[in-house]
Amino acid sequence: MKKILLFIAALIIVGVLAQQFGWVHFLTDVQSLRQVLEDFGWWGYLIFILLSILVAVFLLPGQFLAIVGGLVYGGFLGGALTVIGASIGATISFILGKYIARDYVLKKFGNSETFKKIEKGVKENGVSFLIFTRLVPVFPYAIQSYAYAMTPMTVKKFSLISFLTMLPASFIYAFMASEIATKGVSIKLLFEFTIAGILLALLAYLPKKFSHKINRLTKEYKKND
């Protein structure tokens, strides 16, 4: 109970501070965020990673962070920093939901359709469902970590899969943002966007494809055994 109360208090404090000092607006203002990170130099790397962690843990609107990373640091470094921060933030959220604030999370979100669908998806498809929802944002991304914390999935498995499945989108968004900033919008860039979208769609299809094969092989093994 003490842990739950501390967690609730932390959420309330951060939420109030975010509104009071304009942090929510700041995180969604790409130009301002870019300027601040540039002014900090090397320290900006740590600040960017910390922002990514805070966004994940406190469910703040950080959908532009990968874009900011690409604008400020370029496609490769911006994508790498985004993956590092988002992965750490997702893992912390998962641990908080599973071991510290489980009762609060269940009370707050347990009856939501997102939680119910994720629970059902993991039960029926296992890890492949996590891979699919990480590659394709069919559910609000920030809340997924807390939702998966309610399933039997381990921290190690969740962290590793989250990291690997964050790589494509993070680098694609950062790269595209960098390209727009340096070269502007062009036919070539639109073509690259199309190719990137097709690749992400194919990546999202793979877990389902492999899941069917694994289930079939498992059934055959049990039958022969």
PDB file of C-alpha atoms in Angstrom:
ATOM      1  CA  MET A   1       0.000   0.000   0.000  1.00  0.00           C
ATOM      2  CA  LYS A   2       2.844   2.378   0.829  1.00  0.00           C
ATOM      3  CA  LYS A   3       4.461   1.746  -2.567  1.00  0.00           C
ATOM      4  CA  ILE A   4       1.169   2.344  -4.340  1.00  0.00           C
ATOM      5  CA  LEU A   5       0.587   5.618  -2.501  1.00  0.00           C
ATOM      6  CA  LEU A   6       4.112   6.790  -3.318  1.00  0.00           C
ATOM      7  CA  PHE A   7       3.602   5.915  -6.970  1.00  0.00           C
ATOM      8  CA  ILE A   8       0.266   7.760  -7.112  1.00  0.00           C
ATOM      9  CA  ALA A   9       1.806  10.761  -5.385  1.00  0.00           C
ATOM     10  CA  ALA A  10       4.669  10.797  -7.886  1.00  0.00           C
ATOM     11  CA  LEU A  11       2.241  10.691 -10.812  1.00  0.00           C
ATOM     12  CA  ILE A  12       0.195  13.548  -9.376  1.00  0.00           C
ATOM     13  CA  ILE A  13       3.266  15.681  -8.649  1.00  0.00           C
ATOM     14  CA  VAL A  14       4.733  15.161 -12.111  1.00  0.00           C
ATOM     15  CA  GLY A  15       1.372  15.804 -13.755  1.00  0.00           C
ATOM     16  CA  VAL A  16       0.881  19.068 -11.858  1.00  0.00           C
ATOM     17  CA  LEU A  17       4.447  20.201 -12.553  1.00  0.00           C
ATOM     18  CA  ALA A  18       4.103  19.292 -16.237  1.00  0.00           C
ATOM     19  CA  GLN A  19       1.051  21.513 -16.547  1.00  0.00           C
ATOM     20  CA  GLN A  20       2.318  24.280 -14.279  1.00  0.00           C
ATOM     21  CA  PHE A  21       5.671  24.741 -15.993  1.00  0.00           C
ATOM     22  CA  GLY A  22       4.497  23.978 -19.517  1.00  0.00           C
ATOM     23  CA  TRP A  23       6.428  20.715 -19.887  1.00  0.00           C
ATOM     24  CA  VAL A  24       3.654  19.073 -21.927  1.00  0.00           C
ATOM     25  CA  HIS A  25       3.675  21.959 -24.386  1.00  0.00           C
ATOM     26  CA  PHE A  26       7.475  21.943 -24.383  1.00  0.00           C
ATOM     27  CA  LEU A  27       7.667  18.249 -25.284  1.00  0.00           C
ATOM     28  CA  THR A  28       5.350  18.789 -28.256  1.00  0.00           C
ATOM     29  CA  ASP A  29       7.061  21.986 -29.462  1.00  0.00           C
ATOM     30  CA  VAL A  30       9.661  20.513 -31.808  1.00  0.00           C
ATOM     31  CA  GLN A  31      11.485  23.769 -32.572  1.00  0.00           C
ATOM     32  CA  SER A  32      11.896  24.782 -28.914  1.00  0.00           C
ATOM     33  CA  LEU A  33      13.014  21.307 -27.860  1.00  0.00           C
ATOM     34  CA  ARG A  34      15.507  21.179 -30.711  1.00  0.00           C
ATOM     35  CA  GLN A  35      17.011  24.546 -29.747  1.00  0.00           C
ATOM     36  CA  VAL A  36      17.386  23.561 -26.080  1.00  0.00           C
ATOM     37  CA  LEU A  37      19.121  20.285 -26.908  1.00  0.00           C
ATOM     38  CA  GLU A  38      21.500  22.004 -29.313  1.00  0.00           C
ATOM     39  CA  ASP A  39      22.416  24.586 -26.663  1.00  0.00           C
ATOM     40  CA  PHE A  40      23.383  21.856 -24.168  1.00  0.00           C
ATOM     41  CA  GLY A  41      25.915  20.241 -26.500  1.00  0.00           C
ATOM     42  CA  TRP A  42      27.046  16.789 -25.292  1.00  0.00           C
ATOM     43  CA  TRP A  43      24.803  17.039 -22.241  1.00  0.00           C
ATOM     44  CA  GLY A  44      21.913  17.165 -24.665  1.00  0.00           C
ATOM     45  CA  TYR A  45      22.372  13.443 -25.322  1.00  0.00           C
ATOM     46  CA  LEU A  46      21.680  12.608 -21.680  1.00  0.00           C
ATOM     47  CA  ILE A  47      18.831  15.110 -21.516  1.00  0.00           C
ATOM     48  CA  PHE A  48      17.235  13.587 -24.610  1.00  0.00           C
ATOM     49  CA  ILE A  49      17.486  10.068 -23.171  1.00  0.00           C
ATOM     50  CA  LEU A  50      16.081  11.280 -19.842  1.00  0.00           C
ATOM     51  CA  LEU A  51      13.165  12.976 -21.623  1.00  0.00           C
ATOM     52  CA  SER A  52      12.428   9.730 -23.461  1.00  0.00           C
ATOM     53  CA  ILE A  53      12.397   7.831 -20.158  1.00  0.00           C
ATOM     54  CA  LEU A  54      10.107  10.362 -18.447  1.00  0.00           C
ATOM     55  CA  VAL A  55       7.744  10.343 -21.417  1.00  0.00           C
ATOM     56  CA  ALA A  56       7.425   6.555 -21.257  1.00  0.00           C
ATOM     57  CA  VAL A  57       7.052   6.300 -17.470  1.00  0.00           C
ATOM     58  CA  PHE A  58       4.576   9.155 -16.992  1.00  0.00           C
ATOM     59  CA  LEU A  59       2.589   8.590 -20.209  1.00  0.00           C
ATOM     60  CA  LEU A  60       3.420  12.054 -21.553  1.00  0.00           C
ATOM     61  CA  PRO A  61       2.904  12.929 -25.245  1.00  0.00           C
ATOM     62  CA  GLY A  62       6.372  12.203 -26.598  1.00  0.00           C
ATOM     63  CA  GLN A  63       5.470  11.115 -30.119  1.00  0.00           C
ATOM     64  CA  PHE A  64       7.753  13.776 -31.588  1.00  0.00           C
ATOM     65  CA  LEU A  65      10.939  12.763 -29.759  1.00  0.00           C
ATOM     66  CA  ALA A  66      12.215  10.529 -32.576  1.00  0.00           C
ATOM     67  CA  ILE A  67      11.582  13.372 -35.002  1.00  0.00           C
ATOM     68  CA  VAL A  68      13.399  15.842 -32.744  1.00  0.00           C
ATOM     69  CA  GLY A  69      16.273  13.372 -32.435  1.00  0.00           C
ATOM     70  CA  GLY A  70      16.557  13.232 -36.220  1.00  0.00           C
ATOM     71  CA  LEU A  71      16.360  17.014 -36.577  1.00  0.00           C
ATOM     72  CA  VAL A  72      18.973  17.720 -33.898  1.00  0.00           C
ATOM     73  CA  TYR A  73      21.380  14.775 -34.147  1.00  0.00           C
ATOM     74  CA  GLY A  74      20.787  13.307 -37.587  1.00  0.00           C
ATOM     75  CA  GLY A  75      19.230  10.022 -38.614  1.00  0.00           C
ATOM     76  CA  PHE A  76      21.668   7.531 -37.107  1.00  0.00           C
ATOM     77  CA  LEU A  77      22.511   9.200 -33.760  1.00  0.00           C
ATOM     78  CA  GLY A  78      18.978  10.541 -33.329  1.00  0.00           C
ATOM     79  CA  GLY A  79      17.529   7.069 -33.908  1.00  0.00           C
ATOM     80  CA  ALA A  80      20.031   5.458 -31.533  1.00  0.00           C
ATOM     81  CA  LEU A  81      19.295   7.933 -28.721  1.00  0.00           C
ATOM     82  CA  THR A  82      15.557   7.458 -29.236  1.00  0.00           C
ATOM     83  CA  VAL A  83      15.853   3.659 -28.993  1.00  0.00           C
ATOM     84  CA  ILE A  84      18.015   3.832 -25.860  1.00  0.00           C
ATOM     85  CA  GLY A  85      15.736   6.248 -24.016  1.00  0.00           C
ATOM     86  CA  ALA A  86      12.480   4.616 -25.107  1.00  0.00           C
ATOM     87  CA  SER A  87      13.753   1.119 -24.235  1.00  0.00           C
ATOM     88  CA  ILE A  88      14.879   2.142 -20.748  1.00  0.00           C
ATOM     89  CA  GLY A  89      11.611   4.004 -20.186  1.00  0.00           C
ATOM     90  CA  ALA A  90       9.535   1.033 -21.332  1.00  0.00           C
ATOM     91  CA  THR A  91      11.451  -1.323 -19.036  1.00  0.00           C
ATOM     92  CA  ILE A  92      11.050   0.981 -16.037  1.00  0.00           C
ATOM     93  CA  SER A  93       7.315   1.284 -16.769  1.00  0.00           C
ATOM     94  CA  PHE A  94       7.038  -2.500 -17.007  1.00  0.00           C
ATOM     95  CA  ILE A  95       8.845  -3.011 -13.682  1.00  0.00           C
ATOM     96  CA  LEU A  96       6.721  -0.356 -11.967  1.00  0.00           C
ATOM     97  CA  GLY A  97       3.537  -1.965 -13.257  1.00  0.00           C
ATOM     98  CA  LYS A  98       4.553  -5.516 -12.384  1.00  0.00           C
ATOM     99  CA  TYR A  99       6.196  -5.129  -8.970  1.00  0.00           C
ATOM    100  CA  ILE A 100       5.466  -1.727  -7.422  1.00  0.00           C
ATOM    101  CA  ALA A 101       2.124  -0.337  -8.558  1.00  0.00           C
ATOM    102  CA  ARG A 102       0.327  -3.414  -9.879  1.00  0.00           C
ATOM    103  CA  ASP A 103      -2.846  -2.846  -7.851  1.00  0.00           C
ATOM    104  CA  TYR A 104      -3.024   0.805  -8.879  1.00  0.00           C
ATOM    105  CA  VAL A 105      -2.489   0.026 -12.564  1.00  0.00           C
ATOM    106  CA  LEU A 106      -5.178  -2.655 -12.494  1.00  0.00           C
ATOM    107  CA  LYS A 107      -7.592  -0.302 -10.752  1.00  0.00           C
ATOM    108  CA  LYS A 108      -6.814   2.549 -13.128  1.00  0.00           C
ATOM    109  CA  PHE A 109      -6.664   0.725 -16.467  1.00  0.00           C
ATOM    110  CA  GLY A 110      -7.695  -2.878 -15.824  1.00  0.00           C
ATOM    111  CA  ASN A 111     -11.175  -2.482 -17.302  1.00  0.00           C
ATOM    112  CA  SER A 112     -10.030  -0.634 -20.427  1.00  0.00           C
ATOM    113  CA  GLU A 113     -10.378  -2.292 -23.827  1.00  0.00           C
ATOM    114  CA  THR A 114      -6.638  -1.908 -24.448  1.00  0.00           C
ATOM    115  CA  PHE A 115      -5.752  -3.975 -21.382  1.00  0.00           C
ATOM    116  CA  LYS A 116      -8.306  -6.648 -22.192  1.00  0.00           C
ATOM    117  CA  LYS A 117      -7.170  -6.994 -25.805  1.00  0.00           C
ATOM    118  CA  ILE A 118      -3.491  -7.152 -24.861  1.00  0.00           C
ATOM    119  CA  GLU A 119      -4.182  -9.769 -22.200  1.00  0.00           C
ATOM    120  CA  LYS A 120      -6.161 -11.846 -24.687  1.00  0.00           C
ATOM    121  CA  GLY A 121      -3.557 -11.353 -27.416  1.00  0.00           C
ATOM    122  CA  VAL A 122      -0.676 -12.504 -25.212  1.00  0.00           C
ATOM    123  CA  LYS A 123      -2.681 -15.496 -24.009  1.00  0.00           C
ATOM    124  CA  GLU A 124      -3.508 -16.616 -27.554  1.00  0.00           C
ATOM    125  CA  ASN A 125      -0.339 -15.603 -29.433  1.00  0.00           C
ATOM    126  CA  GLY A 126       2.383 -15.178 -26.818  1.00  0.00           C
ATOM    127  CA  VAL A 127       5.460 -13.136 -27.658  1.00  0.00           C
ATOM    128  CA  SER A 128       4.398 -12.641 -31.288  1.00  0.00           C
ATOM    129  CA  PHE A 129       1.596 -10.361 -30.082  1.00  0.00           C
ATOM    130  CA  LEU A 130       4.092  -8.135 -28.251  1.00  0.00           C
ATOM    131  CA  ILE A 131       6.234  -7.932 -31.390  1.00  0.00           C
ATOM    132  CA  PHE A 132       3.210  -7.032 -33.501  1.00  0.00           C
ATOM    133  CA  THR A 133       1.925  -4.269 -31.203  1.00  0.00           C
ATOM    134  CA  ARG A 134       5.423  -2.778 -30.847  1.00  0.00           C
ATOM    135  CA  LEU A 135       5.901  -2.636 -34.609  1.00  0.00           C
ATOM    136  CA  VAL A 136       2.381  -1.410 -35.372  1.00  0.00           C
ATOM    137  CA  PRO A 137       0.862   1.149 -32.933  1.00  0.00           C
ATOM    138  CA  VAL A 138      -2.617  -0.386 -32.813  1.00  0.00           C
ATOM    139  CA  PHE A 139      -2.745   0.552 -29.110  1.00  0.00           C
ATOM    140  CA  PRO A 140      -1.532   3.762 -27.401  1.00  0.00           C
ATOM    141  CA  TYR A 141       2.207   3.114 -27.235  1.00  0.00           C
ATOM    142  CA  ALA A 142       2.926   4.567 -23.785  1.00  0.00           C
ATOM    143  CA  ILE A 143       0.288   2.478 -22.016  1.00  0.00           C
ATOM    144  CA  GLN A 144       1.447  -0.805 -23.548  1.00  0.00           C
ATOM    145  CA  SER A 145       4.315  -1.267 -21.090  1.00  0.00           C
ATOM    146  CA  TYR A 146       1.955  -1.108 -18.110  1.00  0.00           C
ATOM    147  CA  ALA A 147      -0.529  -3.385 -19.851  1.00  0.00           C
ATOM    148  CA  TYR A 148       2.082  -6.059 -20.584  1.00  0.00           C
ATOM    149  CA  ALA A 149       3.217  -5.848 -16.964  1.00  0.00           C
ATOM    150  CA  MET A 150      -0.117  -7.432 -16.045  1.00  0.00           C
ATOM    151  CA  THR A 151       0.699 -10.542 -18.101  1.00  0.00           C
ATOM    152  CA  PRO A 152       3.064 -13.405 -17.082  1.00  0.00           C
ATOM    153  CA  MET A 153       5.764 -12.031 -19.401  1.00  0.00           C
ATOM    154  CA  THR A 154       9.193 -11.611 -17.790  1.00  0.00           C
ATOM    155  CA  VAL A 155      11.125  -8.336 -17.599  1.00  0.00           C
ATOM    156  CA  LYS A 156      14.023  -9.762 -19.605  1.00  0.00           C
ATOM    157  CA  LYS A 157      11.829 -10.947 -22.455  1.00  0.00           C
ATOM    158  CA  PHE A 158       9.791  -7.738 -22.562  1.00  0.00           C
ATOM    159  CA  SER A 159      12.885  -5.508 -22.497  1.00  0.00           C
ATOM    160  CA  LEU A 160      14.734  -7.392 -25.229  1.00  0.00           C
ATOM    161  CA  ILE A 161      11.750  -7.575 -27.575  1.00  0.00           C
ATOM    162  CA  SER A 162      10.816  -3.939 -26.943  1.00  0.00           C
ATOM    163  CA  PHE A 163      14.361  -2.837 -27.768  1.00  0.00           C
ATOM    164  CA  LEU A 164      14.543  -4.850 -30.990  1.00  0.00           C
ATOM    165  CA  THR A 165      11.091  -3.843 -32.220  1.00  0.00           C
ATOM    166  CA  MET A 166      11.700  -0.149 -31.494  1.00  0.00           C
ATOM    167  CA  LEU A 167      14.709  -0.077 -33.818  1.00  0.00           C
ATOM    168  CA  PRO A 168      12.950   0.116 -37.231  1.00  0.00           C
ATOM    169  CA  ALA A 169      10.436   2.896 -36.493  1.00  0.00           C
ATOM    170  CA  SER A 170      12.854   4.963 -34.387  1.00  0.00           C
ATOM    171  CA  PHE A 171      15.525   5.014 -37.088  1.00  0.00           C
ATOM    172  CA  ILE A 172      13.030   5.549 -39.898  1.00  0.00           C
ATOM    173  CA  TYR A 173      11.394   8.550 -38.176  1.00  0.00           C
ATOM    174  CA  ALA A 174      14.760  10.038 -37.212  1.00  0.00           C
ATOM    175  CA  PHE A 175      16.177   9.496 -40.695  1.00  0.00           C
ATOM    176  CA  MET A 176      13.160  11.030 -42.425  1.00  0.00           C
ATOM    177  CA  ALA A 177      13.196  14.052 -40.111  1.00  0.00           C
ATOM    178  CA  SER A 178      16.883  14.525 -40.810  1.00  0.00           C
ATOM    179  CA  GLU A 179      16.329  14.265 -44.554  1.00  0.00           C
ATOM    180  CA  ILE A 180      13.517  16.834 -44.487  1.00  0.00           C
ATOM    181  CA  ALA A 181      15.627  19.219 -42.401  1.00  0.00           C
ATOM    182  CA  THR A 182      18.639  19.016 -44.704  1.00  0.00           C
ATOM    183  CA  LYS A 183      17.124  18.446 -48.157  1.00  0.00           C
ATOM    184  CA  GLY A 184      13.468  19.384 -47.851  1.00  0.00           C
ATOM    185  CA  VAL A 185      10.496  17.465 -49.259  1.00  0.00           C
ATOM    186  CA  SER A 186      11.106  15.804 -52.618  1.00  0.00           C
ATOM    187  CA  ILE A 187       9.796  13.028 -54.837  1.00  0.00           C
ATOM    188  CA  LYS A 188      12.718  10.891 -53.703  1.00  0.00           C
ATOM    189  CA  LEU A 189      11.815  11.438 -50.042  1.00  0.00           C
ATOM    190  CA  LEU A 190       8.163  10.540 -50.663  1.00  0.00           C
ATOM    191  CA  PHE A 191       9.346   7.361 -52.378  1.00  0.00           C
ATOM    192  CA  GLU A 192      11.549   6.560 -49.362  1.00  0.00           C
ATOM    193  CA  PHE A 193       8.555   7.143 -47.061  1.00  0.00           C
ATOM    194  CA  THR A 194       6.546   4.654 -49.118  1.00  0.00           C
ATOM    195  CA  ILE A 195       9.308   2.029 -48.981  1.00  0.00           C
ATOM    196  CA  ALA A 196       9.680   2.557 -45.210  1.00  0.00           C
ATOM    197  CA  GLY A 197       5.934   2.087 -44.726  1.00  0.00           C
ATOM    198  CA  ILE A 198       5.977  -1.150 -46.723  1.00  0.00           C
ATOM    199  CA  LEU A 199       8.945  -2.460 -44.700  1.00  0.00           C
ATOM    200  CA  LEU A 200       7.194  -1.703 -41.401  1.00  0.00           C
ATOM    201  CA  ALA A 201       4.052  -3.439 -42.662  1.00  0.00           C
ATOM    202  CA  LEU A 202       6.096  -6.521 -43.618  1.00  0.00           C
ATOM    203  CA  LEU A 203       7.854  -6.529 -40.252  1.00  0.00           C
ATOM    204  CA  ALA A 204       4.475  -6.437 -38.512  1.00  0.00           C
ATOM    205  CA  TYR A 205       3.351  -9.442 -40.565  1.00  0.00           C
ATOM    206  CA  LEU A 206       6.330 -11.626 -39.635  1.00  0.00           C
ATOM    207  CA  PRO A 207       5.323 -12.355 -35.995  1.00  0.00           C
ATOM    208  CA  LYS A 208       1.938 -13.622 -37.126  1.00  0.00           C
ATOM    209  CA  LYS A 209       3.537 -15.747 -39.836  1.00  0.00           C
ATOM    210  CA  PHE A 210       6.081 -17.279 -37.478  1.00  0.00           C
ATOM    211  CA  SER A 211       3.424 -17.741 -34.795  1.00  0.00           C
ATOM    212  CA  HIS A 212       1.361 -19.954 -37.110  1.00  0.00           C
ATOM    213  CA  LYS A 213       4.424 -22.035 -37.975  1.00  0.00           C
ATOM    214  CA  ILE A 214       5.452 -22.426 -34.341  1.00  0.00           C
ATOM    215  CA  ASN A 215       1.927 -23.408 -33.286  1.00  0.00           C
ATOM    216  CA  ARG A 216       1.738 -25.963 -36.110  1.00  0.00           C
ATOM    217  CA  LEU A 217       5.115 -27.500 -35.231  1.00  0.00           C
ATOM    218  CA  THR A 218       4.154 -27.611 -31.542  1.00  0.00           C
ATOM    219  CA  LYS A 219       0.927 -29.453 -32.321  1.00  0.00           C
ATOM    220  CA  GLU A 220       2.767 -31.927 -34.563  1.00  0.00           C
ATOM    221  CA  TYR A 221       5.364 -32.544 -31.857  1.00  0.00           C
ATOM    222  CA  LYS A 222       2.716 -33.174 -29.211  1.00  0.00           C
ATOM    223  CA  LYS A 223       0.845 -35.481 -31.568  1.00  0.00           C
ATOM    224  CA  ASN A 224       3.940 -37.546 -32.381  1.00  0.00           C
ATOM    225  CA  ASP A 225       4.973 -37.600 -28.727  1.00  0.00           C
TER     226      ASP A 225
END
